[in-house]
Every structure is written in structure tokens, then in C-alpha cells.
mmCIF file of C-alpha atoms in Angstrom:
data_model
loop_
_atom_site.group_PDB
_atom_site.id
_atom_site.type_symbol
_atom_site.label_atom_id
_atom_site.label_comp_id
_atom_site.label_asym_id
_atom_site.label_seq_id
_atom_site.Cartn_x
_atom_site.Cartn_y
_atom_site.Cartn_z
ATOM 1 C CA UNK X 1 -15.023 -3.128 9.293
ATOM 2 C CA UNK X 2 -14.326 -6.888 9.131
ATOM 3 C CA UNK X 3 -13.973 -6.855 5.340
ATOM 4 C CA UNK X 4 -11.551 -3.945 5.448
ATOM 5 C CA UNK X 5 -9.476 -5.733 8.089
ATOM 6 C CA UNK X 6 -9.256 -8.880 5.902
ATOM 7 C CA UNK X 7 -8.198 -6.836 2.872
ATOM 8 C CA UNK X 8 -5.426 -5.187 4.888
ATOM 9 C CA UNK X 9 -4.375 -8.648 6.202
ATOM 10 C CA UNK X 10 -4.125 -9.966 2.640
ATOM 11 C CA UNK X 11 -2.080 -6.980 1.504
ATOM 12 C CA UNK X 12 0.292 -7.210 4.456
ATOM 13 C CA UNK X 13 0.623 -10.958 3.959
ATOM 14 C CA UNK X 14 1.626 -10.429 0.312
ATOM 15 C CA UNK X 15 4.193 -7.837 1.338
ATOM 16 C CA UNK X 16 5.609 -10.208 3.951
ATOM 17 C CA UNK X 17 6.054 -13.016 1.382
ATOM 18 C CA UNK X 18 7.260 -11.033 -1.612
ATOM 19 C CA UNK X 19 10.453 -8.970 -1.159
ATOM 20 C CA UNK X 20 9.689 -7.197 -4.450
ATOM 21 C CA UNK X 21 6.473 -5.721 -3.058
ATOM 22 C CA UNK X 22 6.873 -2.089 -2.066
ATOM 23 C CA UNK X 23 3.565 -1.012 -0.555
ATOM 24 C CA UNK X 24 -0.089 -1.923 -0.101
ATOM 25 C CA UNK X 25 -1.245 0.135 -3.050
ATOM 26 C CA UNK X 26 1.075 -1.680 -5.432
ATOM 27 C CA UNK X 27 -0.086 -5.061 -4.139
ATOM 28 C CA UNK X 28 -3.753 -4.059 -4.334
ATOM 29 C CA UNK X 29 -3.414 -2.835 -7.928
ATOM 30 C CA UNK X 30 -0.828 -5.192 -9.471
ATOM 31 C CA UNK X 31 -0.821 -8.639 -7.790
ATOM 32 C CA UNK X 32 -2.997 -11.142 -9.647
ATOM 33 C CA UNK X 33 -2.590 -13.736 -6.889
ATOM 34 C CA UNK X 34 -4.244 -11.358 -4.453
ATOM 35 C CA UNK X 35 -6.967 -10.506 -7.006
ATOM 36 C CA UNK X 36 -7.627 -14.223 -7.548
ATOM 37 C CA UNK X 37 -8.064 -14.832 -3.808
ATOM 38 C CA UNK X 38 -10.364 -11.827 -3.446
ATOM 39 C CA UNK X 39 -12.334 -13.009 -6.484
ATOM 40 C CA UNK X 40 -12.572 -16.500 -5.039
ATOM 41 C CA UNK X 41 -14.073 -15.137 -1.817
ATOM 42 C CA UNK X 42 -16.875 -13.572 -3.834
ATOM 43 C CA UNK X 43 -17.397 -16.742 -5.941
ATOM 44 C CA UNK X 44 -17.311 -18.941 -2.845
ATOM 45 C CA UNK X 45 -19.901 -16.714 -1.109
ATOM 46 C CA UNK X 46 -22.199 -17.068 -4.149
ATOM 47 C CA UNK X 47 -21.549 -20.844 -4.333
ATOM 48 C CA UNK X 48 -22.580 -21.267 -0.701
ATOM 49 C CA UNK X 49 -25.794 -19.266 -1.335
ATOM 50 C CA UNK X 50 -26.776 -21.785 -4.028
ATOM 51 C CA UNK X 51 -26.064 -19.294 -6.849
ATOM 52 C CA UNK X 52 -23.781 -21.843 -8.480
ATOM 53 C CA UNK X 53 -24.073 -20.657 -12.067
ATOM 54 C CA UNK X 54 -23.386 -17.068 -11.067
ATOM 55 C CA UNK X 55 -20.434 -18.291 -8.979
ATOM 56 C CA UNK X 56 -19.011 -20.254 -11.937
ATOM 57 C CA UNK X 57 -19.402 -17.296 -14.319
ATOM 58 C CA UNK X 58 -17.694 -14.996 -11.779
ATOM 59 C CA UNK X 59 -14.839 -17.478 -11.232
ATOM 60 C CA UNK X 60 -14.321 -17.787 -14.985
ATOM 61 C CA UNK X 61 -14.075 -13.987 -15.205
ATOM 62 C CA UNK X 62 -11.453 -14.023 -12.429
ATOM 63 C CA UNK X 63 -9.546 -16.792 -14.245
ATOM 64 C CA UNK X 64 -9.539 -14.789 -17.451
ATOM 65 C CA UNK X 65 -8.281 -11.704 -15.631
ATOM 66 C CA UNK X 66 -5.579 -13.418 -13.542
ATOM 67 C CA UNK X 67 -4.608 -16.734 -15.137
ATOM 68 C CA UNK X 68 -5.503 -18.440 -11.855
ATOM 69 C CA UNK X 69 -8.362 -20.948 -11.726
ATOM 70 C CA UNK X 70 -9.971 -21.498 -8.339
ATOM 71 C CA UNK X 71 -13.213 -23.471 -8.300
ATOM 72 C CA UNK X 72 -15.854 -21.598 -6.248
ATOM 73 C CA UNK X 73 -16.440 -24.714 -4.157
ATOM 74 C CA UNK X 74 -12.857 -24.794 -2.847
ATOM 75 C CA UNK X 75 -12.414 -23.805 0.816
ATOM 76 C CA UNK X 76 -9.530 -21.455 1.476
ATOM 77 C CA UNK X 77 -8.239 -20.201 4.822
ATOM 78 C CA UNK X 78 -6.764 -16.877 5.828
ATOM 79 C CA UNK X 79 -3.498 -15.372 4.568
ATOM 80 C CA UNK X 80 -3.395 -17.588 1.502
ATOM 81 C CA UNK X 81 -0.830 -16.175 -0.991
ATOM 82 C CA UNK X 82 -0.272 -17.086 -4.609
ATOM 83 C CA UNK X 83 3.016 -15.711 -5.923
ATOM 84 C CA UNK X 84 3.461 -15.424 -9.710
ATOM 85 C CA UNK X 85 0.157 -17.240 -10.049
ATOM 86 C CA UNK X 86 -0.205 -17.888 -13.762
ATOM 87 C CA UNK X 87 -1.359 -21.450 -14.416
ATOM 88 C CA UNK X 88 -2.532 -22.244 -10.861
ATOM 89 C CA UNK X 89 -5.501 -24.618 -10.742
ATOM 90 C CA UNK X 90 -7.395 -25.394 -7.509
ATOM 91 C CA UNK X 91 -10.162 -28.020 -7.696
ATOM 92 C CA UNK X 92 -13.671 -27.988 -6.328
ATOM 93 C CA UNK X 93 -13.200 -30.072 -3.174
ATOM 94 C CA UNK X 94 -9.820 -28.650 -2.262
ATOM 95 C CA UNK X 95 -9.431 -27.445 1.329
ATOM 96 C CA UNK X 96 -6.578 -25.031 2.079
ATOM 97 C CA UNK X 97 -5.681 -23.995 5.633
ATOM 98 C CA UNK X 98 -4.260 -20.752 6.942
ATOM 99 C CA UNK X 99 -0.885 -19.245 6.009
ATOM 100 C CA UNK X 100 -0.384 -21.323 2.882
ATOM 101 C CA UNK X 101 1.773 -20.096 -0.014
ATOM 102 C CA UNK X 102 1.930 -21.498 -3.511
ATOM 103 C CA UNK X 103 3.867 -20.484 -6.622
ATOM 104 C CA UNK X 104 2.947 -20.441 -10.307
ATOM 105 C CA UNK X 105 1.773 -23.436 -12.257
ATOM 106 C CA UNK X 106 0.675 -25.429 -9.136
ATOM 107 C CA UNK X 107 -2.212 -27.868 -9.571
ATOM 108 C CA UNK X 108 -4.314 -29.006 -6.604
ATOM 109 C CA UNK X 109 -6.362 -31.496 -8.616
ATOM 110 C CA UNK X 110 -8.180 -34.762 -8.821
ATOM 111 C CA UNK X 111 -6.850 -38.061 -10.179
ATOM 112 C CA UNK X 112 -10.021 -39.154 -11.884
ATOM 113 C CA UNK X 113 -13.786 -38.878 -12.013
ATOM 114 C CA UNK X 114 -14.460 -39.911 -8.423
ATOM 115 C CA UNK X 115 -17.504 -38.528 -6.681
ATOM 116 C CA UNK X 116 -17.216 -36.723 -3.358
ATOM 117 C CA UNK X 117 -13.953 -35.449 -1.880
ATOM 118 C CA UNK X 118 -11.461 -35.857 -4.705
ATOM 119 C CA UNK X 119 -9.009 -32.976 -4.278
ATOM 120 C CA UNK X 120 -6.254 -32.346 -1.719
ATOM 121 C CA UNK X 121 -6.430 -30.979 1.783
ATOM 122 C CA UNK X 122 -3.550 -28.629 2.459
ATOM 123 C CA UNK X 123 -3.043 -27.953 6.131
ATOM 124 C CA UNK X 124 -1.727 -24.719 7.707
ATOM 125 C CA UNK X 125 1.669 -23.173 6.934
ATOM 126 C CA UNK X 126 2.410 -25.237 3.802
ATOM 127 C CA UNK X 127 4.558 -23.944 0.927
ATOM 128 C CA UNK X 128 4.181 -25.517 -2.525
ATOM 129 C CA UNK X 129 6.865 -24.769 -5.139
ATOM 130 C CA UNK X 130 6.339 -23.810 -8.761
ATOM 131 C CA UNK X 131 4.994 -26.529 -11.062
ATOM 132 C CA UNK X 132 4.131 -28.956 -8.280
ATOM 133 C CA UNK X 133 1.106 -31.215 -8.593
ATOM 134 C CA UNK X 134 -0.837 -32.424 -5.585
ATOM 135 C CA UNK X 135 -3.364 -34.927 -6.871
ATOM 136 C CA UNK X 136 -6.301 -36.768 -5.331
ATOM 137 C CA UNK X 137 -7.914 -36.856 -1.912
ATOM 138 C CA UNK X 138 -4.574 -36.554 -0.036
ATOM 139 C CA UNK X 139 -3.584 -34.527 2.970
ATOM 140 C CA UNK X 140 -0.440 -32.416 3.069
ATOM 141 C CA UNK X 141 0.491 -32.040 6.737
ATOM 142 C CA UNK X 142 1.010 -28.767 8.553
ATOM 143 C CA UNK X 143 4.289 -26.959 7.911
ATOM 144 C CA UNK X 144 5.247 -29.119 4.923
ATOM 145 C CA UNK X 145 7.485 -27.719 2.149
ATOM 146 C CA UNK X 146 7.056 -29.163 -1.361
ATOM 147 C CA UNK X 147 9.728 -28.469 -3.945
ATOM 148 C CA UNK X 148 9.165 -27.264 -7.474
ATOM 149 C CA UNK X 149 7.822 -29.804 -9.951
ATOM 150 C CA UNK X 150 7.122 -32.502 -7.340
ATOM 151 C CA UNK X 151 4.117 -34.728 -7.934
ATOM 152 C CA UNK X 152 2.338 -35.769 -4.762
ATOM 153 C CA UNK X 153 -0.354 -38.460 -4.765
ATOM 154 C CA UNK X 154 -0.104 -39.812 -1.199
ATOM 155 C CA UNK X 155 -0.495 -38.170 2.197
ATOM 156 C CA UNK X 156 2.510 -36.238 3.546
ATOM 157 C CA UNK X 157 2.998 -36.001 7.292
ATOM 158 C CA UNK X 158 3.380 -32.682 9.085
ATOM 159 C CA UNK X 159 6.670 -30.851 8.642
ATOM 160 C CA UNK X 160 7.739 -32.908 5.634
ATOM 161 C CA UNK X 161 10.450 -31.369 3.488
ATOM 162 C CA UNK X 162 10.856 -32.372 -0.157
ATOM 163 C CA UNK X 163 14.054 -30.770 -1.408
ATOM 164 C CA UNK X 164 14.747 -30.134 -5.084
ATOM 165 C CA UNK X 165 17.182 -33.093 -4.991
ATOM 166 C CA UNK X 166 14.243 -35.341 -4.088
ATOM 167 C CA UNK X 167 12.146 -34.167 -7.028
ATOM 168 C CA UNK X 168 10.122 -37.358 -7.385
ATOM 169 C CA UNK X 169 6.632 -38.737 -7.451
ATOM 170 C CA UNK X 170 5.204 -39.801 -4.114
#
């Protein structure tokens, strides 16, 4: 029953965030962001069971089907929603909290070939606008809003707001 409850939670979350969504069936059948998250859960399960090659093959299949690349090692919380997800990239050591929303062409990536934690930590209730880049082992504080096309390479405190007028590199 737990799995069914999580699926319904994901569908309802997508409907709450996307005014164009009409019903659960439409979201379940036609929302690649939801498909990518569901696919990631399977890949992440395999990754944690030391079936890393199978996890990578599965995640590549999901990327081909959705245009959204989520490394199977990334840790993603509940009610994560990717709207218009084409071009989204989420790196291996990324950690994403609950109730996070991102738009298309967002990269949560590394800045180089460092070993260990090299991708962002996105805390709860963060919104990241289209085309934004969050790079390196940085933390984006709870409740932060990042505008489209911003490039973030330093920690952001909780409840930060980067408006489109401030579209700059931090």
C-alpha cells in the first residue's frame, strides 16, 4: 500500500504545481518529470543494492525516454516535481529535500573532478527557475527561490530570493 500512496502523492503534487494538469490519469501518462522521478526511484533502489551497472543502464533508459538525467546515486526527497523537464541534469552526489520544484534545463552539477561530495544540497521547499545552474558542493537553504538562468556556486541562506532582475552569478 505504501507504494500506491507515494504514487498518488506524486500525482497530486504535480496537479498542485501545474495549473495545466487536469487529472491524475493525464499526469500519470503524460508528464515526463513525474516519469523521471519514478524512474529515479527504481534506479536509486538498484544503486543502493550494489547493482550499479543495472542502475546506470536503467537511468540511461529513463533519460532517453524523458530528456531528464538523474544519476542513480542522487538522493531525492518526497514531492519533488520537475516541470517541463527537458534538459534537467542532476549529479551523483546531489541531495534534494522535500517539496522541491525545478523547471526545464536546470543543472545541479559539479564544478570539477573532485572526489566525494561534489554536487549541491537543495533543502526543503526550494524552487529553481528554468536554465539555472547550481554548481559544486553548495547548500541552497530551505525556502529559497532561484530565478531563471541564475548561476549559483556559493551557499545560499534559507529563504533567499533571487529575482530575475538579480540574474547574476553568485
